[in-house]
XYZ file of N, CA and C in Angstrom:
459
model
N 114.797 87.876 93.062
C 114.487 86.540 92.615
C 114.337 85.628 93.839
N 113.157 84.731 94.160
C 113.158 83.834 94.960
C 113.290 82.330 94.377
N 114.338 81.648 95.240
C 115.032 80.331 95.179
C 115.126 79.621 96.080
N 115.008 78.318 95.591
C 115.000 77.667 96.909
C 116.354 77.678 97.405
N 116.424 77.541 99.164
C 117.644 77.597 99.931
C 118.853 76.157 99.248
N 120.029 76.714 99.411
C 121.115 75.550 98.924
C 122.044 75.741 100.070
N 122.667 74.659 100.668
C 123.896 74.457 101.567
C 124.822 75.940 101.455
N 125.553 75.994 100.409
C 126.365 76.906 100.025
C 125.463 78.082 100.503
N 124.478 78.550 100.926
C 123.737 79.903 101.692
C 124.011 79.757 103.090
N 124.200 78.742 103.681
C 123.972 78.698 105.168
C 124.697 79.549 105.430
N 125.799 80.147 105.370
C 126.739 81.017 106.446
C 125.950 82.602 106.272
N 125.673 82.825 104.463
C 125.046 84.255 104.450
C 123.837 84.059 104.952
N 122.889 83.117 105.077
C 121.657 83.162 106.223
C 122.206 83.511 107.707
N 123.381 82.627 108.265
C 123.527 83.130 109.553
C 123.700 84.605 109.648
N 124.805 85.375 108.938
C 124.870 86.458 109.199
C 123.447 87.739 108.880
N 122.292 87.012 108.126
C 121.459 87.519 108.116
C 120.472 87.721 109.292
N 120.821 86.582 109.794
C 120.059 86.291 110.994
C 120.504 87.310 112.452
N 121.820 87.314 112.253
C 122.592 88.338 113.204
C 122.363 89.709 113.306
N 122.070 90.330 112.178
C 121.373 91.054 111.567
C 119.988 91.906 112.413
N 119.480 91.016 112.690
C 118.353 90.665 112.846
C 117.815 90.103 114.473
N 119.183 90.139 115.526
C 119.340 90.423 116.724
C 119.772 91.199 117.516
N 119.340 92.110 118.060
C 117.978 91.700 119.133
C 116.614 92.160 118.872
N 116.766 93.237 117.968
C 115.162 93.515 117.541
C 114.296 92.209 116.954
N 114.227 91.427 116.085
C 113.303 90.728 115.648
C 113.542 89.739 116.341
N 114.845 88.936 117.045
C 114.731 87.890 117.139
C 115.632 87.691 118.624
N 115.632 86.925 119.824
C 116.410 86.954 120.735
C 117.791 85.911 120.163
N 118.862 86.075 120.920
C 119.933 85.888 120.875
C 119.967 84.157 121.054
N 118.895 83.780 122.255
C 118.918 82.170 122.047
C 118.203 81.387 120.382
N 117.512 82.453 119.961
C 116.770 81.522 118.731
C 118.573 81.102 117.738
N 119.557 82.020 117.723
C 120.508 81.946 117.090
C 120.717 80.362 116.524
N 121.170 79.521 117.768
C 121.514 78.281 118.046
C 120.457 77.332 116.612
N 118.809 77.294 117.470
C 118.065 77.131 116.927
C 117.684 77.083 115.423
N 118.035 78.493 115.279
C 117.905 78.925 113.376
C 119.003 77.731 112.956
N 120.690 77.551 113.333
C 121.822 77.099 112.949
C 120.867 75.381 112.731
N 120.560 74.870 113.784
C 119.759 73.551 113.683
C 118.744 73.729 112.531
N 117.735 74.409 112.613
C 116.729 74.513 111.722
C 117.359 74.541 110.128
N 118.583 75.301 109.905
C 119.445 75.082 108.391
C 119.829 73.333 107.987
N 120.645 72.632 109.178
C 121.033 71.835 109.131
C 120.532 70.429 109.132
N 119.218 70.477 109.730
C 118.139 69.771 109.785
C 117.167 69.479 110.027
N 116.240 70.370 109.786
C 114.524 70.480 109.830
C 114.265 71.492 108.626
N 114.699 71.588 107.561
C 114.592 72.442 106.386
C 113.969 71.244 105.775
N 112.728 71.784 105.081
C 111.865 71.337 103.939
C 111.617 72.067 102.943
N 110.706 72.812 102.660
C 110.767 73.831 101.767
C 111.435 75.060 102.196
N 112.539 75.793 101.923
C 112.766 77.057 102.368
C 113.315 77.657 100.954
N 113.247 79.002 101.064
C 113.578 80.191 100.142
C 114.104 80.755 100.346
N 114.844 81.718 99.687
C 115.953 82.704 99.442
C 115.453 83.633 98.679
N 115.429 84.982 99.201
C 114.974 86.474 97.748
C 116.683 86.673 97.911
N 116.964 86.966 96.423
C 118.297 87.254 96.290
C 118.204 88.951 95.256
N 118.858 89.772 95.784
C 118.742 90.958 94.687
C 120.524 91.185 94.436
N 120.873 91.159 93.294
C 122.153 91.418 92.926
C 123.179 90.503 93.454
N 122.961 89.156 93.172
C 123.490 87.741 94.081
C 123.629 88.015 95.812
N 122.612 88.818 96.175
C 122.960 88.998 97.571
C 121.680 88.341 98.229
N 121.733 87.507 98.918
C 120.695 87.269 99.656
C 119.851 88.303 100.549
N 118.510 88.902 100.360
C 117.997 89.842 101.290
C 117.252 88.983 102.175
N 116.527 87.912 101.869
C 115.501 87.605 102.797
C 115.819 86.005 102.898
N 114.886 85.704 103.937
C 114.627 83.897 103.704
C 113.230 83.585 104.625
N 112.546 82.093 103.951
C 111.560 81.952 105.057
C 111.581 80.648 104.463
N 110.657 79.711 104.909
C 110.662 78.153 104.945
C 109.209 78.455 105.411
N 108.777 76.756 104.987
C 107.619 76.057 105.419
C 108.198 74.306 105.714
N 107.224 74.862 106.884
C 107.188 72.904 107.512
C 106.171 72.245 107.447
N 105.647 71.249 107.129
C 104.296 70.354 107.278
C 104.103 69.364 108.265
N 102.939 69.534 108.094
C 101.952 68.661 109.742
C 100.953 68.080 108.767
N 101.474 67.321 107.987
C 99.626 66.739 107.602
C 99.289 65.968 108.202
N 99.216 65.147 109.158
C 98.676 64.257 110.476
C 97.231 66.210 110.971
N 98.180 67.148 110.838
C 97.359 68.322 111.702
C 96.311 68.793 110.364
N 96.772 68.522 109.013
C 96.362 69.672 107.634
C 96.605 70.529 107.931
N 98.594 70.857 108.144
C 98.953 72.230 108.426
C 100.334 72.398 108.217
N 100.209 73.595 107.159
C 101.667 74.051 107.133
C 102.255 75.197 107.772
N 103.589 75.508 108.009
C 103.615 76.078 109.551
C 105.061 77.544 108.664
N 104.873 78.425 108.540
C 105.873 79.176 107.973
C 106.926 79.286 109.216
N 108.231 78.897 108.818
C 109.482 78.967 109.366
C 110.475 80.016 109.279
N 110.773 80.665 110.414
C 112.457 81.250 110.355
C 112.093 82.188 109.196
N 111.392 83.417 108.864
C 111.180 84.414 107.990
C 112.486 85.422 108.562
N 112.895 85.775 107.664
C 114.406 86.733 107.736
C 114.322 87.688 107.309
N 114.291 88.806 106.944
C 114.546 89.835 105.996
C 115.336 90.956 106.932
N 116.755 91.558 105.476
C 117.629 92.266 105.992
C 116.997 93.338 106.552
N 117.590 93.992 107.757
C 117.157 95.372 107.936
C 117.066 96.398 107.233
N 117.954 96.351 106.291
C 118.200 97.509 105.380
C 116.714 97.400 104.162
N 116.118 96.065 103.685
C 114.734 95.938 103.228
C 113.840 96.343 104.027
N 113.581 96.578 105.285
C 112.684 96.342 105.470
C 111.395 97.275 105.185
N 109.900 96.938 104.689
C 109.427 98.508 104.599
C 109.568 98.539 102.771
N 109.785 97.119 101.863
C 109.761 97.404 100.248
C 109.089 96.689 100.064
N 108.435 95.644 100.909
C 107.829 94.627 99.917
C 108.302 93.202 99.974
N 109.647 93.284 100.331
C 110.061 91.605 100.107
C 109.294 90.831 100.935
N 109.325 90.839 102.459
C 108.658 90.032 103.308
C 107.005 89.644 102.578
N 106.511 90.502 101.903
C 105.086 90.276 101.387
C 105.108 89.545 100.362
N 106.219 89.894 99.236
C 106.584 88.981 97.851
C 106.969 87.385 98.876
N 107.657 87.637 99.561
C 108.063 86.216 99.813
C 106.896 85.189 100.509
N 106.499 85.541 101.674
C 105.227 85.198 102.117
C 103.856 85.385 100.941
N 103.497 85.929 100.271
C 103.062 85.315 99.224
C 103.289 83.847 98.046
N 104.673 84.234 97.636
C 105.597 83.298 97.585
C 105.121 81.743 98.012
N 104.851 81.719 99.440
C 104.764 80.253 100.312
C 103.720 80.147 100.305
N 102.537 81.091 100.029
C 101.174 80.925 100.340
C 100.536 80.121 99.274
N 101.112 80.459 98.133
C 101.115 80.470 96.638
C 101.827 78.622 96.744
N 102.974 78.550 97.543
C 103.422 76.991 97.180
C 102.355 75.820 98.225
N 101.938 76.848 98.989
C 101.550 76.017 99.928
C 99.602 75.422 99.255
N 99.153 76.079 98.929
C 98.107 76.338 97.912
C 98.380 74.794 97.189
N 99.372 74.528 96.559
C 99.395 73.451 95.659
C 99.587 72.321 96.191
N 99.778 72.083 97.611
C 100.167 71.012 98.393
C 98.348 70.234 98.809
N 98.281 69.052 98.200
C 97.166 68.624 98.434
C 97.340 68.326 100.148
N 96.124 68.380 100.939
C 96.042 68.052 101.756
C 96.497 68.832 103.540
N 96.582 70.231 102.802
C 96.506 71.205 103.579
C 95.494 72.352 103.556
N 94.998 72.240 105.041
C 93.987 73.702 104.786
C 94.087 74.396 106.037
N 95.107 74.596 106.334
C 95.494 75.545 107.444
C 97.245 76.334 107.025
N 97.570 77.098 107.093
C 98.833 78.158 107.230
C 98.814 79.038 108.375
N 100.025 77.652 109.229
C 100.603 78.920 110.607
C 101.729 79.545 110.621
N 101.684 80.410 111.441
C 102.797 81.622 111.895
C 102.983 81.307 113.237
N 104.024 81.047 114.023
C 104.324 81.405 114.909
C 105.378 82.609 115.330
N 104.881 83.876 115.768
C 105.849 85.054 116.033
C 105.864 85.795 116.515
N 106.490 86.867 116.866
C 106.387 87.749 117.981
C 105.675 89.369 117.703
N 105.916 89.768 118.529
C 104.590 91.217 119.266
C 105.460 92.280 118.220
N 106.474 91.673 117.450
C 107.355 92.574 116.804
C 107.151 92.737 114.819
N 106.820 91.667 114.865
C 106.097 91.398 113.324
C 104.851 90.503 113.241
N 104.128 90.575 114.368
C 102.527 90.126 114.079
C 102.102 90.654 113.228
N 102.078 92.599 113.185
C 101.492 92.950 112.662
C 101.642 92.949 111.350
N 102.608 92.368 110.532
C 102.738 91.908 109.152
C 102.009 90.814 108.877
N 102.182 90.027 109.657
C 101.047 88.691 108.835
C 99.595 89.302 109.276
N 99.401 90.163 110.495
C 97.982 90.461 110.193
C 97.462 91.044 109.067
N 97.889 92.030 108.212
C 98.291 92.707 107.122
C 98.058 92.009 105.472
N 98.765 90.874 106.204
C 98.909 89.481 105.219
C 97.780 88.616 104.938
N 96.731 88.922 105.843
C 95.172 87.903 106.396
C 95.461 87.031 107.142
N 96.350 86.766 108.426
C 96.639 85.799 109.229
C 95.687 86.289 110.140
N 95.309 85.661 111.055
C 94.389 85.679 112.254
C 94.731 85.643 113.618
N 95.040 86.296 114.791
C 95.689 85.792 115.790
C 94.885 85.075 116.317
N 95.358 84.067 117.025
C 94.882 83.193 117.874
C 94.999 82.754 118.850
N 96.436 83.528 119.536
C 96.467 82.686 121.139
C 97.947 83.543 121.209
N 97.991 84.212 122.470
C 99.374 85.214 122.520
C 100.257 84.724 123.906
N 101.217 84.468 123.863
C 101.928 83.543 125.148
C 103.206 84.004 125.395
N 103.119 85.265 126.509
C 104.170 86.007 127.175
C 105.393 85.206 127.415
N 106.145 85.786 127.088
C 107.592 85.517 127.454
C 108.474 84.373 126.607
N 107.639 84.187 125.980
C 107.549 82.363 124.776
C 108.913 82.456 124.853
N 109.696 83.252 123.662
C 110.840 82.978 123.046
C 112.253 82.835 123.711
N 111.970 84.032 124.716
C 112.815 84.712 125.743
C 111.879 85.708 126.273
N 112.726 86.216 127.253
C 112.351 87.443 128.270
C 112.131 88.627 127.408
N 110.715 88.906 127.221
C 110.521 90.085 126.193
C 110.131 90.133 124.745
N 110.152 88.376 124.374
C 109.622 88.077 123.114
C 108.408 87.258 123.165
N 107.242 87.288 122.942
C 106.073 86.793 123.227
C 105.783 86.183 121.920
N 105.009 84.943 122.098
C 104.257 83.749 120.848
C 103.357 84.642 120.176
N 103.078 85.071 119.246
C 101.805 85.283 118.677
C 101.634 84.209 117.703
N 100.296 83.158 117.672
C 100.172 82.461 116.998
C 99.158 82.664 116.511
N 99.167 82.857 114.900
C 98.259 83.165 113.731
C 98.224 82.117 112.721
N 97.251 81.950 112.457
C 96.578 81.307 111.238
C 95.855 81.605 109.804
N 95.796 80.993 108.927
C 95.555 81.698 107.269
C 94.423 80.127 106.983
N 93.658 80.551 106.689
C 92.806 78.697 105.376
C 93.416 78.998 104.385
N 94.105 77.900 103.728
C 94.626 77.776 102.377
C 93.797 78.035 101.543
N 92.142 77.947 101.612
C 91.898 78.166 100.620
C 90.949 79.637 100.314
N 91.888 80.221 101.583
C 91.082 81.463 101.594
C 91.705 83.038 100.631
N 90.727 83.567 99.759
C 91.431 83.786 98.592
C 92.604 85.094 99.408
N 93.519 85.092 98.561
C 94.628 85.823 98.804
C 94.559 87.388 98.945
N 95.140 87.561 99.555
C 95.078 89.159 99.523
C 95.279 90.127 98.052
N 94.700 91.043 97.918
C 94.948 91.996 96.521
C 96.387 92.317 96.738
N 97.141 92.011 95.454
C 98.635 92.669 95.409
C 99.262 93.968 95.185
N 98.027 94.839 95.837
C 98.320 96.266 96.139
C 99.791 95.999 97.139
């Protein structure tokens, strides 16, 4: 089931996030994610299977840019490889779709799950060594909102 994020999740997001270091994510974003819960959350989600939280991702908006920007995507290790990351990112594509006044969907992420949003119809667009930390590189991809969605094969 996907829900939107509530206070009472923040601690099982952190430990999801922990999870989830050092392969997907370097050890400084940690800090970062903790800020991003506490205050720069706009739309974010929760997939929960058996009251357990497996995944999370958020969207931020730029309409000054006509752009919404997918945030902090999580999914447990033990998912990875079923589907959730695609249900969920569909999920946002699907909310983001209804938001008048957007026609762009970015990704900013690394050389480690590009190849999922490519997968997804994101586009790369500009790749910037060393971005995150030492060993985690920017891949920045883009989607048109109103470009039709991928088949839910």
């Amino acid at each position: 089931m996907i829900r939107y994020y509530c206070t009472k999740d923040r601690e099982e997001l952190i430990e999801l996030m922990q999870l989830n270091i050092p392969h997907y994510f370097a050890l400084s974003e940690l800090e970062d994610f903790i800020t991003y819960l506490d205050k720069n959350v706009e739309d974010y989600f929760v997939v929960e299977d058996s009251a357990k939280i497996i995944a999370c991702g958020g969207i931020n908006y730029f309409p000054d840019q006509r752009q919404a920007r997918f945030s902090w995507d999580v999914v447990h290790p033990d998912q990875h490889g079923k589907g959730i990351g695609k249900k969920l990112a569909r999920h946002r594509m699907d909310h983001i779709r209804q938001k008048t006044g957007i026609d762009l969907a970015v990704v900013r992420t690394s050389q480690m799950a590009y190849g999922f949003y490519q997968k997804m119809g994101f586009e790369l667009k500009k790749i910037e060594k060393n971005y995150w930390e030492e060993g985690f590189d920017l891949y920045l991809m883009t989607q048109e909102v109103n470009k039709k969605p991928l088949s839910k094969k």
